[in-house]
Amino acid sequence: QLHSLFLIRDISTFRAVEQDLLRYGEMVAASSDFIAIVNEDYIYEACNPRYLELIAGKDRAQVIGRHAREVLGDEAFYHRIKPAVDGALSGQDVRRQSWRKLANGETRYTDTMYSALPNLINNRRLIVGQGRDITEIKLARDELELAQQRLDNHVDNSPLALIEVDNDFSIVR
């Protein structure tokens, strides 16, 4: 007498999750933002192509599994990465806007945010760093501030009586 046992399992939920993860991975890879994940020991766990190109200037094999100090050098590690990662590990959302030299030698103004991921993965605490190049915004803002200072200087030193009004024609100054 021959008996057979078959185990049937519905994996449609797993397939849907897998498809969502693949789509998310494609979004991150296509992003103009630079994104990296390091663990609590400052070891790279993941990064997108934009990070490899702009920040590290290296290929994936030269970054993933390596210490941030080894990848970016002492100055970047001790002055930018370590304080930001340590702040994120202590529960802070760390945001920094600053001029930085990119891997290609170009200096750009970047906006970078570091946050701890909410769950432990493989018993490791992970921190995501995500940033973007906002050089054009910074230059436009600086230009606008300079123009405002010049206008204020002209108004303050003008021999004419000038009145500033708002949209309702109420005197502002």
Short mmCIF file of C-alpha atoms in Angstrom, two decimals:
data_model
loop_
_atom_site.label_atom_id
_atom_site.label_comp_id
_atom_site.label_asym_id
_atom_site.label_seq_id
_atom_site.Cartn_x
_atom_site.Cartn_y
_atom_site.Cartn_z
CA GLN A 1 0.00 0.00 0.00
CA LEU A 2 1.49 3.33 -1.14
CA HIS A 3 0.69 6.60 0.67
CA SER A 4 1.60 10.08 -0.47
CA LEU A 5 1.65 13.26 1.48
CA PHE A 6 1.55 16.59 -0.27
CA LEU A 7 2.07 19.91 1.41
CA ILE A 8 0.59 22.84 -0.40
CA ARG A 9 1.41 26.33 0.70
CA ASP A 10 0.04 29.61 -0.60
CA ILE A 11 3.04 31.84 -1.37
CA SER A 12 1.10 34.61 -3.10
CA THR A 13 1.67 36.96 -0.15
CA PHE A 14 5.41 36.30 -0.26
CA ARG A 15 5.44 36.92 -4.02
CA ALA A 16 3.62 40.24 -3.56
CA VAL A 17 6.10 41.33 -0.89
CA GLU A 18 8.99 40.24 -3.10
CA GLN A 19 7.60 42.32 -6.00
CA ASP A 20 7.16 45.34 -3.72
CA LEU A 21 10.77 45.00 -2.55
CA LEU A 22 12.02 44.75 -6.12
CA ARG A 23 10.09 47.89 -7.09
CA TYR A 24 11.41 49.72 -4.03
CA GLY A 25 14.94 48.66 -4.91
CA GLU A 26 14.48 50.00 -8.44
CA MET A 27 13.21 53.32 -7.06
CA VAL A 28 16.21 53.69 -4.74
CA ALA A 29 18.62 52.76 -7.53
CA ALA A 30 17.05 55.32 -9.89
CA SER A 31 16.94 58.11 -7.28
CA SER A 32 19.00 61.26 -7.76
CA ASP A 33 19.48 61.26 -3.97
CA PHE A 34 22.54 59.54 -2.57
CA ILE A 35 21.60 56.88 -0.03
CA ALA A 36 23.69 54.60 2.19
CA ILE A 37 23.04 52.33 5.15
CA VAL A 38 25.72 51.67 7.75
CA ASN A 39 25.52 49.54 10.87
CA GLU A 40 26.40 50.61 14.42
CA ASP A 41 30.05 49.71 13.73
CA TYR A 42 30.13 52.12 10.74
CA ILE A 43 30.26 49.26 8.24
CA TYR A 44 28.42 49.79 4.96
CA GLU A 45 25.45 47.46 4.56
CA ALA A 46 23.95 49.01 1.40
CA CYS A 47 24.12 52.05 -0.87
CA ASN A 48 22.64 53.16 -4.13
CA PRO A 49 24.54 53.87 -7.39
CA ARG A 50 24.33 57.64 -6.85
CA TYR A 51 26.14 57.29 -3.50
CA LEU A 52 28.83 55.17 -5.10
CA GLU A 53 29.30 57.76 -7.85
CA LEU A 54 29.09 61.06 -5.92
CA ILE A 55 30.26 60.31 -2.40
CA ALA A 56 32.42 57.19 -2.36
CA GLY A 57 33.80 57.36 -5.90
CA LYS A 58 34.21 53.59 -5.75
CA ASP A 59 32.41 50.49 -6.97
CA ARG A 60 30.08 48.44 -4.78
CA ALA A 61 32.73 45.82 -3.90
CA GLN A 62 35.00 48.56 -2.53
CA VAL A 63 32.24 49.90 -0.24
CA ILE A 64 29.83 47.20 0.99
CA GLY A 65 31.18 45.40 4.07
CA ARG A 66 33.88 48.02 4.64
CA HIS A 67 34.31 50.59 7.39
CA ALA A 68 33.25 54.17 6.54
CA ARG A 69 36.68 55.45 7.57
CA GLU A 70 38.34 53.12 5.08
CA VAL A 71 35.95 54.19 2.30
CA LEU A 72 35.83 57.96 2.89
CA GLY A 73 39.04 58.73 4.79
CA ASP A 74 39.80 60.05 8.27
CA GLU A 75 38.60 63.63 7.83
CA ALA A 76 35.18 62.76 6.40
CA PHE A 77 34.71 59.95 8.90
CA TYR A 78 35.64 61.87 12.07
CA HIS A 79 34.08 65.21 11.09
CA ARG A 80 30.91 64.12 9.26
CA ILE A 81 30.04 60.44 9.38
CA LYS A 82 30.85 59.44 12.97
CA PRO A 83 29.09 62.41 14.66
CA ALA A 84 26.04 61.96 12.42
CA VAL A 85 25.80 58.19 12.92
CA ASP A 86 26.36 58.54 16.68
CA GLY A 87 23.61 61.17 16.84
CA ALA A 88 21.23 58.94 14.89
CA LEU A 89 22.05 55.99 17.16
CA SER A 90 21.13 58.14 20.18
CA GLY A 91 17.67 58.70 18.69
CA GLN A 92 18.19 62.05 16.96
CA ASP A 93 17.37 62.83 13.36
CA VAL A 94 20.60 64.49 12.26
CA ARG A 95 20.40 66.96 9.40
CA ARG A 96 23.32 68.78 7.90
CA GLN A 97 23.53 71.31 5.10
CA SER A 98 27.09 72.05 4.10
CA TRP A 99 29.60 72.44 1.34
CA ARG A 100 31.43 69.20 0.62
CA LYS A 101 33.92 67.93 -1.89
CA LEU A 102 32.47 65.10 -3.96
CA ALA A 103 34.40 62.08 -5.19
CA ASN A 104 34.98 63.77 -8.57
CA GLY A 105 36.66 66.74 -6.82
CA GLU A 106 33.74 69.11 -7.36
CA THR A 107 32.52 71.11 -4.36
CA ARG A 108 28.74 71.10 -3.94
CA TYR A 109 26.24 72.16 -1.26
CA THR A 110 24.39 69.13 0.07
CA ASP A 111 21.47 68.50 2.39
CA THR A 112 21.94 65.22 4.26
CA MET A 113 19.76 63.46 6.85
CA TYR A 114 20.81 60.55 9.07
CA SER A 115 18.19 58.43 10.84
CA ALA A 116 18.22 55.14 12.70
CA LEU A 117 16.07 52.46 11.12
CA PRO A 118 13.31 51.41 13.51
CA ASN A 119 14.11 47.67 13.69
CA LEU A 120 17.16 45.58 14.37
CA ILE A 121 18.25 43.56 11.38
CA ASN A 122 20.45 40.57 12.17
CA ASN A 123 20.81 42.01 15.68
CA ARG A 124 22.48 45.13 14.24
CA ARG A 125 21.25 48.70 14.54
CA LEU A 126 21.24 50.37 11.14
CA ILE A 127 21.45 54.03 10.15
CA VAL A 128 20.35 55.40 6.81
CA GLY A 129 22.04 58.48 5.40
CA GLN A 130 20.19 60.19 2.58
CA GLY A 131 21.19 63.38 0.86
CA ARG A 132 20.83 65.51 -2.20
CA ASP A 133 22.74 68.18 -4.03
CA ILE A 134 21.07 71.54 -3.37
CA THR A 135 23.82 73.79 -4.74
CA GLU A 136 21.53 75.71 -7.10
CA ILE A 137 19.03 76.38 -4.30
CA LYS A 138 21.83 77.57 -1.98
CA LEU A 139 23.30 79.89 -4.61
CA ALA A 140 19.86 81.34 -5.46
CA ARG A 141 19.11 81.88 -1.74
CA ASP A 142 22.47 83.61 -1.20
CA GLU A 143 21.88 85.80 -4.24
CA LEU A 144 18.40 86.72 -3.01
CA GLU A 145 19.74 87.59 0.47
CA LEU A 146 22.44 89.79 -1.06
CA ALA A 147 19.88 91.57 -3.25
CA GLN A 148 17.66 92.13 -0.18
CA GLN A 149 20.61 93.56 1.77
CA ARG A 150 21.41 95.93 -1.12
CA LEU A 151 17.79 97.04 -1.38
CA ASP A 152 17.57 97.59 2.38
CA ASN A 153 20.77 99.61 2.26
CA HIS A 154 19.45 101.80 -0.58
CA VAL A 155 16.12 102.33 1.18
CA ASP A 156 17.78 103.14 4.52
CA ASN A 157 20.19 105.62 2.91
CA SER A 158 17.79 107.21 0.44
CA PRO A 159 17.07 110.95 0.80
CA LEU A 160 13.56 110.27 -0.49
CA ALA A 161 10.67 109.29 1.71
CA LEU A 162 9.81 105.70 0.82
CA ILE A 163 6.77 103.86 2.07
CA GLU A 164 6.40 100.10 1.82
CA VAL A 165 2.86 98.71 1.61
CA ASP A 166 1.44 95.19 1.57
CA ASN A 167 -1.21 93.79 -0.81
CA ASP A 168 -3.99 95.55 1.16
CA PHE A 169 -2.10 98.86 0.87
CA SER A 170 -1.39 98.91 4.58
CA ILE A 171 1.88 100.64 5.43
CA VAL A 172 4.52 98.10 6.38
CA ARG A 173 7.52 100.41 6.70
#
